[in-house]
Short mmCIF file of C-alpha atoms and ligand atoms in Angstrom, two decimals:
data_model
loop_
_atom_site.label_atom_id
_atom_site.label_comp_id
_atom_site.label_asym_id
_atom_site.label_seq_id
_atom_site.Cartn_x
_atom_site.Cartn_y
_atom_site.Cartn_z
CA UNK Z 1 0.00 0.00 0.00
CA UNK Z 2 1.30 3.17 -1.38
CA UNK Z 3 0.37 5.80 1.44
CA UNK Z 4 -0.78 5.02 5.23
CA UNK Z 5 -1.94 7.05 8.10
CA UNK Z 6 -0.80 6.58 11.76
CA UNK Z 7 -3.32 7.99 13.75
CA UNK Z 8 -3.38 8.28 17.87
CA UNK Z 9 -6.77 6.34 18.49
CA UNK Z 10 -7.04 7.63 22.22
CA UNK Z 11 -5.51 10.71 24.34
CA UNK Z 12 -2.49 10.46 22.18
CA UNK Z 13 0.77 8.42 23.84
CA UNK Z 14 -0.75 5.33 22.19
CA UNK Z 15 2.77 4.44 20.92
CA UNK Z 16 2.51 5.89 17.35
CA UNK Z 17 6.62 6.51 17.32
CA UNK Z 18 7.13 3.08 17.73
CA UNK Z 19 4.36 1.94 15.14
CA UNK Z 20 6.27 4.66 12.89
CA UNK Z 21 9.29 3.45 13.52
CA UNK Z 22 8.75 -0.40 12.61
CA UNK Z 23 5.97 1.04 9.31
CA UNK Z 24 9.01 3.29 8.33
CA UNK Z 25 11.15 0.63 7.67
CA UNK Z 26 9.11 -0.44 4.44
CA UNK Z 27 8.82 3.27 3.74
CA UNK Z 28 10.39 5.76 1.59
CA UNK Z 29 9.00 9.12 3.03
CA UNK Z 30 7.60 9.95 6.83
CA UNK Z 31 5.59 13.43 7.14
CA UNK Z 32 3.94 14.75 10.17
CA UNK Z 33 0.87 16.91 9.06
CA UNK Z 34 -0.47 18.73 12.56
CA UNK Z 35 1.05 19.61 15.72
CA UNK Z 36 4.26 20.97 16.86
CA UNK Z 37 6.58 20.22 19.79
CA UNK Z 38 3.90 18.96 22.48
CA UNK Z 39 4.21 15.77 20.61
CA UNK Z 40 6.69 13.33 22.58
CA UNK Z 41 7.17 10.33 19.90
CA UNK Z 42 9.39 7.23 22.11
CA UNK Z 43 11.25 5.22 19.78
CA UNK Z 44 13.34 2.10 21.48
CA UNK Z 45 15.98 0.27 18.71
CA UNK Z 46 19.40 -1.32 19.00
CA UNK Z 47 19.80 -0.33 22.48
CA UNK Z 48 19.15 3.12 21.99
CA UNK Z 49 15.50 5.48 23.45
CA UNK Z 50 15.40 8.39 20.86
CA UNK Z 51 12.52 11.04 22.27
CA UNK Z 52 11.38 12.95 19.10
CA UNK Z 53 8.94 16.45 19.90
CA UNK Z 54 9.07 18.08 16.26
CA UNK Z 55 11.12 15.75 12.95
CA UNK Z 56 9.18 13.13 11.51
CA UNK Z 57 10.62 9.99 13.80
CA UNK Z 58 11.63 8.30 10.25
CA UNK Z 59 14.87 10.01 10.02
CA UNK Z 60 16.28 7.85 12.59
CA UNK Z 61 15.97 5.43 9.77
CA UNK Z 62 17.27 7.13 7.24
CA UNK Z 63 14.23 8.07 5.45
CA UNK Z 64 12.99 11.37 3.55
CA UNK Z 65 11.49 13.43 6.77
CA UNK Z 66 8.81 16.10 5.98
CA UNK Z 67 6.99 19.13 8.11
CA UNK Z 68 3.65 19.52 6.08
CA UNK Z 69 1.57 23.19 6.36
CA UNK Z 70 -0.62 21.82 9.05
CA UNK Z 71 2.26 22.10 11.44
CA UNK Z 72 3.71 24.36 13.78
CA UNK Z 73 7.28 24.53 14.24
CA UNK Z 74 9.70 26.11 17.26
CA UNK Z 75 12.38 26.59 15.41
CA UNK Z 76 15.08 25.90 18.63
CA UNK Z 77 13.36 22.72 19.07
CA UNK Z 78 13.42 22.03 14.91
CA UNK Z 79 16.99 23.09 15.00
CA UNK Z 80 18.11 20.82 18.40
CA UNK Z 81 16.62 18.00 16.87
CA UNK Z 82 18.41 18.69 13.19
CA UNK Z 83 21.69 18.88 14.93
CA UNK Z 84 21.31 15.40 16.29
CA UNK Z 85 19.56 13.71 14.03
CA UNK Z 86 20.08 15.62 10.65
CA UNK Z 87 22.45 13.85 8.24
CA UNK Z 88 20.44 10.75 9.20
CA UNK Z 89 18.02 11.38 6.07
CA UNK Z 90 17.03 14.09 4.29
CA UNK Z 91 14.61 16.16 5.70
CA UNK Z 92 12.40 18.92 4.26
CA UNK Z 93 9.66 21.31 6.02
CA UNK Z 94 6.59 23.41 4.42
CA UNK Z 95 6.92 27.11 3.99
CA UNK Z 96 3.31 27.10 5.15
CA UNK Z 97 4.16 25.66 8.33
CA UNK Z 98 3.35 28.66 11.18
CA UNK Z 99 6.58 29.62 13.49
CA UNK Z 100 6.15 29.24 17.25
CA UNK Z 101 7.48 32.37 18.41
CA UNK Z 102 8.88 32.79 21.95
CA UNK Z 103 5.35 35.24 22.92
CA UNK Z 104 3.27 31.72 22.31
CA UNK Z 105 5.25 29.98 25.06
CA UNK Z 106 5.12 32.91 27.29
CA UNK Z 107 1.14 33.24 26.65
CA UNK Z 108 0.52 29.83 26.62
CA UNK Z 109 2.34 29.45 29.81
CA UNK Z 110 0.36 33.05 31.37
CA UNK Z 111 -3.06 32.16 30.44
CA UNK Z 112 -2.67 28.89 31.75
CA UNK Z 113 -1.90 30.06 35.40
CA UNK Z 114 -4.53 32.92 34.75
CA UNK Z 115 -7.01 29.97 34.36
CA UNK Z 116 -5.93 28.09 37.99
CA UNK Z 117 -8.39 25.52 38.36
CA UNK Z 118 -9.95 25.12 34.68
CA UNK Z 119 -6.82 25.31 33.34
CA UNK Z 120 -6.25 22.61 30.73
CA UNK Z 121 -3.04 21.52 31.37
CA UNK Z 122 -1.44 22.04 27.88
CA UNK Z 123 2.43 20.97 26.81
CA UNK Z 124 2.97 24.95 27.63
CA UNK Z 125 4.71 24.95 24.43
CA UNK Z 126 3.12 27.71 22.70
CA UNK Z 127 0.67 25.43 20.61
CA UNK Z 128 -2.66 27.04 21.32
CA UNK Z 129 -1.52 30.22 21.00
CA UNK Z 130 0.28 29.61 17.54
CA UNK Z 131 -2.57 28.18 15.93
CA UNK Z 132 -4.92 31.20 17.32
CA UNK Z 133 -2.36 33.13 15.09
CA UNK Z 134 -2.62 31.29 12.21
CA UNK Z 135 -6.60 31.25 12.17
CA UNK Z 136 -6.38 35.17 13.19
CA UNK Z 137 -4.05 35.73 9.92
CA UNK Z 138 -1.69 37.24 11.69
CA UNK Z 139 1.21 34.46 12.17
CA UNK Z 140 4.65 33.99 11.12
CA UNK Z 141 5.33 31.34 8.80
CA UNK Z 142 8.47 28.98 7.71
CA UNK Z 143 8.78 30.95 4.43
CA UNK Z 144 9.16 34.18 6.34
CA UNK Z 145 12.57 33.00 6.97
CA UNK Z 146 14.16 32.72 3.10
CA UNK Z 147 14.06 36.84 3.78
CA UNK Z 148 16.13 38.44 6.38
CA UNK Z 149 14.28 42.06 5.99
CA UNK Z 150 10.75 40.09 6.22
CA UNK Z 151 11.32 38.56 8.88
CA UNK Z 152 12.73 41.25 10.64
CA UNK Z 153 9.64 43.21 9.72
CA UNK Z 154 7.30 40.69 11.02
CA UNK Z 155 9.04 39.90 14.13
CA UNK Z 156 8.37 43.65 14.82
CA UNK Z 157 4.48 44.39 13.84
CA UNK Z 158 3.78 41.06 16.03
CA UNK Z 159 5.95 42.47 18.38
CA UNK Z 160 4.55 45.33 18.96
CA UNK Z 161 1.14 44.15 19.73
CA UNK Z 162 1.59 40.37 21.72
CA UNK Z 163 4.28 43.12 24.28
CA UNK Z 164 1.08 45.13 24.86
CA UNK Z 165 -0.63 41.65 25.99
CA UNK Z 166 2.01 40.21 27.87
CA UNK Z 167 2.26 43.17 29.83
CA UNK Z 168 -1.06 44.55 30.23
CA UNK Z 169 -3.50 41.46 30.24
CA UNK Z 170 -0.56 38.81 31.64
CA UNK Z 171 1.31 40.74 33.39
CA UNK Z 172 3.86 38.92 32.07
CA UNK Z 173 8.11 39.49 30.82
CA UNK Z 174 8.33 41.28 27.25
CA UNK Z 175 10.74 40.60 24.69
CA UNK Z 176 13.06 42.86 23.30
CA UNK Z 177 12.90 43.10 19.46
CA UNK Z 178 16.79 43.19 18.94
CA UNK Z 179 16.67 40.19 20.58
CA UNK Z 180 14.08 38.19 18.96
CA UNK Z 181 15.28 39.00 15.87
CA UNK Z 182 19.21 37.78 16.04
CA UNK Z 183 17.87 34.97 17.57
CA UNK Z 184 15.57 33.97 14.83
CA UNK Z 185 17.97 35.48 12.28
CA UNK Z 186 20.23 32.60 13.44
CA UNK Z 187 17.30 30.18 13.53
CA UNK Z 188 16.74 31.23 9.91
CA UNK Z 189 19.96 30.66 8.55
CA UNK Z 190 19.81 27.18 9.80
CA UNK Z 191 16.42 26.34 8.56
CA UNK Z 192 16.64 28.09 4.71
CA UNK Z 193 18.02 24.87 3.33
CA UNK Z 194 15.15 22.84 3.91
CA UNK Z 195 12.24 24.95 2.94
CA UNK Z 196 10.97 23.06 0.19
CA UNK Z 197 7.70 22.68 -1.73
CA UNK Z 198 6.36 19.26 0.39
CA UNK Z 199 2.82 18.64 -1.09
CA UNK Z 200 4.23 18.61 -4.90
CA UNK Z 201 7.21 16.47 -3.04
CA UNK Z 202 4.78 14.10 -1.70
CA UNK Z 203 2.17 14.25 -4.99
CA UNK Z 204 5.70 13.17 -6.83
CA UNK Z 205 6.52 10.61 -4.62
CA UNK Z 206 3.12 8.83 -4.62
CA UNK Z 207 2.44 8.90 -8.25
CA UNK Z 208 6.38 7.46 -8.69
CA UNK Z 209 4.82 3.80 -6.52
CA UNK Z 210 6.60 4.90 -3.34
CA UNK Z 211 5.37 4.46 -0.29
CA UNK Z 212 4.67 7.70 1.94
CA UNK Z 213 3.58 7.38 5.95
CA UNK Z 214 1.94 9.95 7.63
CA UNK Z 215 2.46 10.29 11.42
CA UNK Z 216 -0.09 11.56 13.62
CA UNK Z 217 1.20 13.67 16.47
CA UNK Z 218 -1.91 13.47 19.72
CA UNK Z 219 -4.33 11.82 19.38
CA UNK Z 220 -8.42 11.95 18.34
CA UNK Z 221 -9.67 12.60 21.49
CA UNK Z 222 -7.53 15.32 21.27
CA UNK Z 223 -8.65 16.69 18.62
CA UNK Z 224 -10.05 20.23 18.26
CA UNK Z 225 -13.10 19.66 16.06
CA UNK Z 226 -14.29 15.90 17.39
CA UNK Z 227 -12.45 16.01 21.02
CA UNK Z 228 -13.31 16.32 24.17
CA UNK Z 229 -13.41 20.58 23.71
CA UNK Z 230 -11.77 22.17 25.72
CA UNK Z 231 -9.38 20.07 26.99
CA UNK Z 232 -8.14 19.38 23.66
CA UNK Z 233 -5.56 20.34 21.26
CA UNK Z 234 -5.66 23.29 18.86
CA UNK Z 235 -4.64 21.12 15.30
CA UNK Z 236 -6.38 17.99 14.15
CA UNK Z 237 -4.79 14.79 14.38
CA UNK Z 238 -7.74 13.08 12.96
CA UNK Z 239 -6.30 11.03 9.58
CA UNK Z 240 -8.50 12.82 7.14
CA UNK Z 241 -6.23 15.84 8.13
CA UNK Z 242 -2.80 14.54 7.06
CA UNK Z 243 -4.84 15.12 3.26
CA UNK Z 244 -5.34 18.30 4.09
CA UNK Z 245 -2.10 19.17 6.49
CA UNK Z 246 0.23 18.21 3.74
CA UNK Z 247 -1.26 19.37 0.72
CA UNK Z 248 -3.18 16.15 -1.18
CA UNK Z 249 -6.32 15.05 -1.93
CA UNK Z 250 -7.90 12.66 0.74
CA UNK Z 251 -8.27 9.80 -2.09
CA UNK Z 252 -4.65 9.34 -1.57
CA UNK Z 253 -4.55 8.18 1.31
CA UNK Z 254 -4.98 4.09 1.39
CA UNK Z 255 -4.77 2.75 4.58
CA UNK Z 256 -5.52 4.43 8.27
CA UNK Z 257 -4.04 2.39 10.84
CA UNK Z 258 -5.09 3.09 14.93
CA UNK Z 259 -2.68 3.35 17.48
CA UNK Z 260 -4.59 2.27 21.02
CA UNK Z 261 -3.21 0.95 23.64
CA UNK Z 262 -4.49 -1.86 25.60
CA UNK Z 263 -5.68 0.54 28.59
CA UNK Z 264 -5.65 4.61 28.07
CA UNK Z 265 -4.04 6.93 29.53
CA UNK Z 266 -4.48 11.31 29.19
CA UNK Z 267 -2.37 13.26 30.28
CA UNK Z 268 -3.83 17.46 31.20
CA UNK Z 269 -7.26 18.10 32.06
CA UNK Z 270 -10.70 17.03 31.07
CA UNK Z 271 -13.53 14.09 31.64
CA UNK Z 272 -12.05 10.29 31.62
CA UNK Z 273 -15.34 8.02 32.21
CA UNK Z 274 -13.04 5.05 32.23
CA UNK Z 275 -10.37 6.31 34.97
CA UNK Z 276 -9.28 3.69 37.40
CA UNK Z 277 -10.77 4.31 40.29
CA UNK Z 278 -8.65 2.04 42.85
CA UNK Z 279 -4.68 1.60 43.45
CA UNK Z 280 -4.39 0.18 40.20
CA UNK Z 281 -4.48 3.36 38.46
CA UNK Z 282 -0.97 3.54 40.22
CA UNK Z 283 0.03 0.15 39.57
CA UNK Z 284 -0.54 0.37 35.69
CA UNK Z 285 1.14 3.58 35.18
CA UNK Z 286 4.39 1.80 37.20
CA UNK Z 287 4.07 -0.72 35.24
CA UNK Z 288 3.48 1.48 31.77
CA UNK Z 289 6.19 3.72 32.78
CA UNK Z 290 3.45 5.97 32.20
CA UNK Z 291 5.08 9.74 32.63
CA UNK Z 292 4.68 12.35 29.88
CA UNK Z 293 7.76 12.45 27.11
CA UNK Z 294 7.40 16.05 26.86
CA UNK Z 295 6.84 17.40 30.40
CA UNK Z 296 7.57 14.35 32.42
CA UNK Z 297 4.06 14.84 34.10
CA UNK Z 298 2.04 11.53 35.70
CA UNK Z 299 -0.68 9.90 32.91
CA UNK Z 300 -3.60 9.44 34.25
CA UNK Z 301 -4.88 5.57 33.77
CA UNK Z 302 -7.77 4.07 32.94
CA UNK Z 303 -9.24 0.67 31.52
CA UNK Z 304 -9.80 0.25 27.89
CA UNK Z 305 -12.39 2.32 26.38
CA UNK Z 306 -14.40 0.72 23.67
CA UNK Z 307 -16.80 3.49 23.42
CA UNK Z 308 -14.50 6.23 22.96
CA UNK Z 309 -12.49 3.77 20.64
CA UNK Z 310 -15.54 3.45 18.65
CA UNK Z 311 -15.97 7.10 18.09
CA UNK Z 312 -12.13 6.37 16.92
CA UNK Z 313 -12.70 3.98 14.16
CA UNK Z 314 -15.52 6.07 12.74
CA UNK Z 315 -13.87 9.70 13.03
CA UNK Z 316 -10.68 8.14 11.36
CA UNK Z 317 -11.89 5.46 8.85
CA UNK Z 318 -9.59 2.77 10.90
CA UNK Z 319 -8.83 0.27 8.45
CA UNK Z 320 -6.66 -1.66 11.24
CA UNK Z 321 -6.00 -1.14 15.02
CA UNK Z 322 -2.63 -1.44 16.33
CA UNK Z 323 -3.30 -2.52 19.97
CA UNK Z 324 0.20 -1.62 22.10
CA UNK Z 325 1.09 -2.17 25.68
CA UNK Z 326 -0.51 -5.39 25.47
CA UNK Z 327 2.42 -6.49 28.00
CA UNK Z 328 1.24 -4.31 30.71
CA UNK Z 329 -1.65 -6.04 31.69
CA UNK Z 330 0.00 -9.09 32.03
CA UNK Z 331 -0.18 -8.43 35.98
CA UNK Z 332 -3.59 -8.39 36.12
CA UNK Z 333 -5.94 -11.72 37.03
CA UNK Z 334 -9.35 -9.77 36.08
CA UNK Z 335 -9.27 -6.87 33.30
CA UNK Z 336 -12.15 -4.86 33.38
CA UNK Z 337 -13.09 -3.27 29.72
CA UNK Z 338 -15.57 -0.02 29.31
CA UNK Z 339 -18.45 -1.38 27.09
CA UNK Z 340 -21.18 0.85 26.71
CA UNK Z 341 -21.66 4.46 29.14
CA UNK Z 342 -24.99 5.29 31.28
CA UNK Z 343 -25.66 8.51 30.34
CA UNK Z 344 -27.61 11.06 32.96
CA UNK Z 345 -31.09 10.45 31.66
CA UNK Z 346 -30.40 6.74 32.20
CA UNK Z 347 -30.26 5.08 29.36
CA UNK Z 348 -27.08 3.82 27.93
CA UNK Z 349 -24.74 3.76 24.86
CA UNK Z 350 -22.45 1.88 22.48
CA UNK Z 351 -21.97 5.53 20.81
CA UNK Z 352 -20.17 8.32 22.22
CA UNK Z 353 -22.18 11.00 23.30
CA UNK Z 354 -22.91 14.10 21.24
CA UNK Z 355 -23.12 16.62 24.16
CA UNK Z 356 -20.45 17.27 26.12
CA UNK Z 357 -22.29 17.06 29.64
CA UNK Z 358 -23.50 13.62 28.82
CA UNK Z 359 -20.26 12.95 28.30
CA UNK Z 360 -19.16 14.71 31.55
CA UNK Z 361 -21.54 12.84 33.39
CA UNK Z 362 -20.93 9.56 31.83
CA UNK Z 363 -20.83 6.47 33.65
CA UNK Z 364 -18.60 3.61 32.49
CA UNK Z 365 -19.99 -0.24 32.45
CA UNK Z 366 -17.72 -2.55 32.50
CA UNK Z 367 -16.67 -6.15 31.11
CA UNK Z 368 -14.41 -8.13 32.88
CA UNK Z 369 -12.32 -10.29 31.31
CA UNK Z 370 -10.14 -12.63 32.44
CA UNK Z 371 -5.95 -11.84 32.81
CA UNK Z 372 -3.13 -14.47 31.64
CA UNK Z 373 -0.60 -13.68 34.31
CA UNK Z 374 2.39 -14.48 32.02
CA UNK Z 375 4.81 -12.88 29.86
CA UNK Z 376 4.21 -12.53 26.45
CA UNK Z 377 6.25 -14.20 23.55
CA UNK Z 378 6.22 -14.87 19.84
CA UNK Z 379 2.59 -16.70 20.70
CA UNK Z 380 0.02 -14.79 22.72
CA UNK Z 381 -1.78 -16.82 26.23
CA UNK Z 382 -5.99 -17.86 25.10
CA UNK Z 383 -6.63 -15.17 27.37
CA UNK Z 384 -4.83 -12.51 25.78
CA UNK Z 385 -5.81 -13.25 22.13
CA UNK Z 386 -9.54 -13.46 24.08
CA UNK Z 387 -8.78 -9.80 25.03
CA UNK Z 388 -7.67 -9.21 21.46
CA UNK Z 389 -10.57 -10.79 19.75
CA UNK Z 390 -13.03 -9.46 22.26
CA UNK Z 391 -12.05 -5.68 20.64
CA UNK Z 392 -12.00 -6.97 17.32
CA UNK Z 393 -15.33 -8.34 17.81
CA UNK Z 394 -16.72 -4.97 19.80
CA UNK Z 395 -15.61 -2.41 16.85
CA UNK Z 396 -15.54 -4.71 13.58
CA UNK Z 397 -12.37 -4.22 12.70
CA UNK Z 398 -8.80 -5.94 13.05
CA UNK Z 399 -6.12 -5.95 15.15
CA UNK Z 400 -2.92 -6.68 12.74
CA UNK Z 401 -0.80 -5.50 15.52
CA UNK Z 402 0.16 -6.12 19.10
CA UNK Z 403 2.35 -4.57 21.10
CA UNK Z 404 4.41 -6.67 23.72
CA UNK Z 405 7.23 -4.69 25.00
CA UNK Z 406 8.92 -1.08 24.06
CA UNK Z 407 11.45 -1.85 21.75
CA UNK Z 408 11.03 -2.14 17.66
CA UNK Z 409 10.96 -5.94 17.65
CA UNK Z 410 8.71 -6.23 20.31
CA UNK Z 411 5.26 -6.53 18.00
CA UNK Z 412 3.28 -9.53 16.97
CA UNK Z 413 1.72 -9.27 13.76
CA UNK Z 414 -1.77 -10.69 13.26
CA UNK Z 415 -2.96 -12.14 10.03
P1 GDP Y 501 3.44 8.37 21.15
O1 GDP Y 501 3.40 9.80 21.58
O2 GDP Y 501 2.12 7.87 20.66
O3 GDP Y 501 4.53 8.10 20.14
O4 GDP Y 501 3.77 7.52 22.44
P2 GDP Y 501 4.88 7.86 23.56
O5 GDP Y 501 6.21 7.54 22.99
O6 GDP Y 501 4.67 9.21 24.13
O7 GDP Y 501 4.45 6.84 24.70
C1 GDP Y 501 4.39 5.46 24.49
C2 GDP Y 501 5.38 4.77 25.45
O8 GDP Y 501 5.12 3.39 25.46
C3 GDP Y 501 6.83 4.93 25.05
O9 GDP Y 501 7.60 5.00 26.22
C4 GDP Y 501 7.12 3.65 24.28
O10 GDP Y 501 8.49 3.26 24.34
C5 GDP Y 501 6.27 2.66 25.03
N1 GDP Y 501 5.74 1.54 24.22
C6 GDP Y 501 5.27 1.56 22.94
N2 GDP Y 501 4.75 0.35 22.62
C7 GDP Y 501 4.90 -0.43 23.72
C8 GDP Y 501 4.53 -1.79 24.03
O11 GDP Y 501 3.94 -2.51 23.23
N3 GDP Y 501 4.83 -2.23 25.29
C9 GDP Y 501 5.46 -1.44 26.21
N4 GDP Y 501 5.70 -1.95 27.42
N5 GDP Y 501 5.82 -0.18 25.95
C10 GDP Y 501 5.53 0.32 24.73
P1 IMO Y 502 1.81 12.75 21.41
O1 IMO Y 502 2.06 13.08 19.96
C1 IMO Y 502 -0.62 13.32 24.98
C2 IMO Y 502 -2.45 17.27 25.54
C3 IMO Y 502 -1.94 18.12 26.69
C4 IMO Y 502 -3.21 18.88 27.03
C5 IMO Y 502 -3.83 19.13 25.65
C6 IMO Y 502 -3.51 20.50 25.07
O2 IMO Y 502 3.05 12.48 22.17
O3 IMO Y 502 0.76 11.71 21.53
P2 IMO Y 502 -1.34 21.53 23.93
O4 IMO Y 502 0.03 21.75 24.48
O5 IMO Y 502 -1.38 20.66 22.72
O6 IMO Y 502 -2.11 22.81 23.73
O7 IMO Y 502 -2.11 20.74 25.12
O8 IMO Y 502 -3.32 18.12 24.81
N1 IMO Y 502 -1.40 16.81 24.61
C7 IMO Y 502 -0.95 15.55 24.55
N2 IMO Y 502 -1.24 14.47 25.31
N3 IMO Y 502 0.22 13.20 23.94
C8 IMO Y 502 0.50 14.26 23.14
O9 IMO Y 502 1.25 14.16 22.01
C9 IMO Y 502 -0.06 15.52 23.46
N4 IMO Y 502 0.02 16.76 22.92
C10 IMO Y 502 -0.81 17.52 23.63
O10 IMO Y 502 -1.50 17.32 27.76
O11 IMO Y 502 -4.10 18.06 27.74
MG1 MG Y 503 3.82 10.97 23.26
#
């Protein structure tokens, strides 16, 4: 299959790096179409953890690494990440692509403390406030770059009004223009080389046979049209947007694989109907290693939700689920699964809910299913291809791949 989608199924964290990584190896080009640097991607191979926030995570492997428009780039991060991982592959990134410009950290960081208690516990990496640009008209993009004076110029109308914010609404630090600008100057020079045209790229590279993945960055659940609003990000990783983030038409895209994992974990704020509720919330994020890549913050836990995996499969078009973390749950003799929710008014759903309260007020029903209690090998336990089957059964579609451990090899693929 020519092109394929990663997509996060859940609260993102599912493991898409790793899916990436092992999909990449059959690939010729990786892109990442949304998002910036609050993605934390964990890949695990020859003895070495690589944590990748902004570059496709198919350079490691040599491939062609692309930025698409639907991105937003910090340009330190970009530039960090190019110094140690650069003249692995070749890498390219959209002029479209909006800048994250020191005054979106700062803001992001202001308005989240402004908000105390609803606050919704973003990456505080400038994301939010990037994207408000963009949609405002008023951002900075990668092209700005390929022109000193431009940039320059743009660094100081934006200036001039996100200082009045910061001060006067945030009552935050400013930023001295001088400053921003030799630093971004610098930036610049660095980046100028790989400003390329990526959608023709990609349109090339698809109608030459070869075979193009798209990495989600988050997850859907996360995402800003069909997530859990607010606590959501501000791009779409839904799959129908790396069409659209990139620069192709959404008939090119042949194959939309899931990442879940086995159990779900969210990291920030916002409703989680299947939470654990007793010490085994701690024991499976000990056991998941389950701290954020980005901002080494505690996951929350929570059993596997079928409901909210449903909503998944249909947002996405999952043509096959990619079930991770399998391994963690060895531990457990019972595994309770979230079937269906009891909504307020009583009655209860397979679907998830439209409205946001029902979904706020949500109560998970459960299926327990029995544990294996061993490690797992080349061969899955009965129980654990039970547990398999039971979510192929629940959402129609299949599970080609299982994840058993952290590291590339570690993945059992299902006929
Ligand atoms: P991503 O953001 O979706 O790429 O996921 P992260 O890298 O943030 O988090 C997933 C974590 O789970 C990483 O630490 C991975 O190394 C790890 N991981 C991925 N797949 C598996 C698996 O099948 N088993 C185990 N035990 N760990 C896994
Ligand atoms: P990967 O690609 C998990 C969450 C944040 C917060 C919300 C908004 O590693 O799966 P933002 O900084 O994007 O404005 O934060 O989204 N979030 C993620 N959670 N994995 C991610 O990326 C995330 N990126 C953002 O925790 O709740
Ligand atoms: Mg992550």
């Amino acid at each position: 299959m020519p092109s394929t989608v990663i997509v996060g199924a859940q609260w993102g964290d599912e493991g898409k790096g790793k899916i990436v990584d092992l999909l990449a190896q059959e690939s010729d080009i990786v892109c990442r179409y949304q998002g910036g640097p609050n993605a934390g991607h964990t890949i695990i191979f020859d003895g070495e953890t690589y944590k990748i926030r902004q570059i496709p995570t198919g350079i490691l492997s040599g491939k062609t690494a692309i930025l698409g428009a639907g991105c937003v780039v910090d340009p330190e991060v970009l530039v960090g990440e190019l110094d140690a991982y650069g003249d692995r592959g070749t890498f390219y990134v959209s002029g479209n692509a909006h800048l994250i410009m020191p005054w979106h950290v700062a803001i992001d960081q202001a308005s989240e403390r402004r908000l105390g208690d609803l606050q919704i516990g973003t990456t505080r990496r400038g994301i939010g406030p990037a994207y408000a640009d963009k949609a405002s008209r008023i951002g900075i993009r990668v092209q700005d770059v390929l022109d000193p004076k431009i940039l320059r110029q743009k660094i100081e109308v934006a200036l001039a009004e996100k200082n009045v914010w910061l001060e006067r609404v945030y009552e935050a630090e400013t930023f001295d223009l001088e400053d921003v600008a030799s630093r971004y100057e610098s930036y610049a020079q660095r980046l100028r080389p790989y400003v390329g045209d990526t959608s023709l790229l990609v349109d090339k590279a698809l109608r030459a046979g070869q075979n193009v993945l798209f990495e989600g960055a988050q997850g859907t659940l996360l995402d800003l049209d069909h997530g859990t609003y607010p606590f959501v990000t501000s791009s779409n990783p839904v799959a129908a947007s790396a069409a659209t983030g990139i620069g192709i038409g959404p008939n090119r895209l042949d194959r939309i694989v899931g990442v879940a994992k086995a159990y779900v974990t969210r990291v920030g704020e916002g409703p989680f109907p299947s939470e654990i509720a007793s010490p085994q919330q701690e024991q499976v994020r000990e056991l998941g290693g389950e701290f954020g890549t980005v901002t080494g913050r505690e996951r929350r836990c929570g059993w596997l939700d079928l409901v909210a995996l449903r909503y998944a499969v249909r947002l996405n078009g999952i043509t096959s689920l990619a079930l991770t973390k399998l391994d963690v749950l060895s531990a457990f003799a019972e595994i309770p699964v979230c079937v269906r929710y009891v909504l307020p008014d009583g009655t209860d759903t397979a679907n998830f809910p439209a409205h946001q309260s029902d979904f706020h007020h949500c109560r998970p029903v459960f299926e327990t299913l029995p544990g294996w209690q061993s490690e797992l090998d080349d061969e899955l336990p009965d129980a654990a291809r039970a547990y398999v089957e039971f979510v192929e059964r629940a959402l129609d579609v299949p599970v080609q791949l299982v994840g058993t451990g952290a590291e590339r090899e570690r993945v059992l693929a299902r006929a």
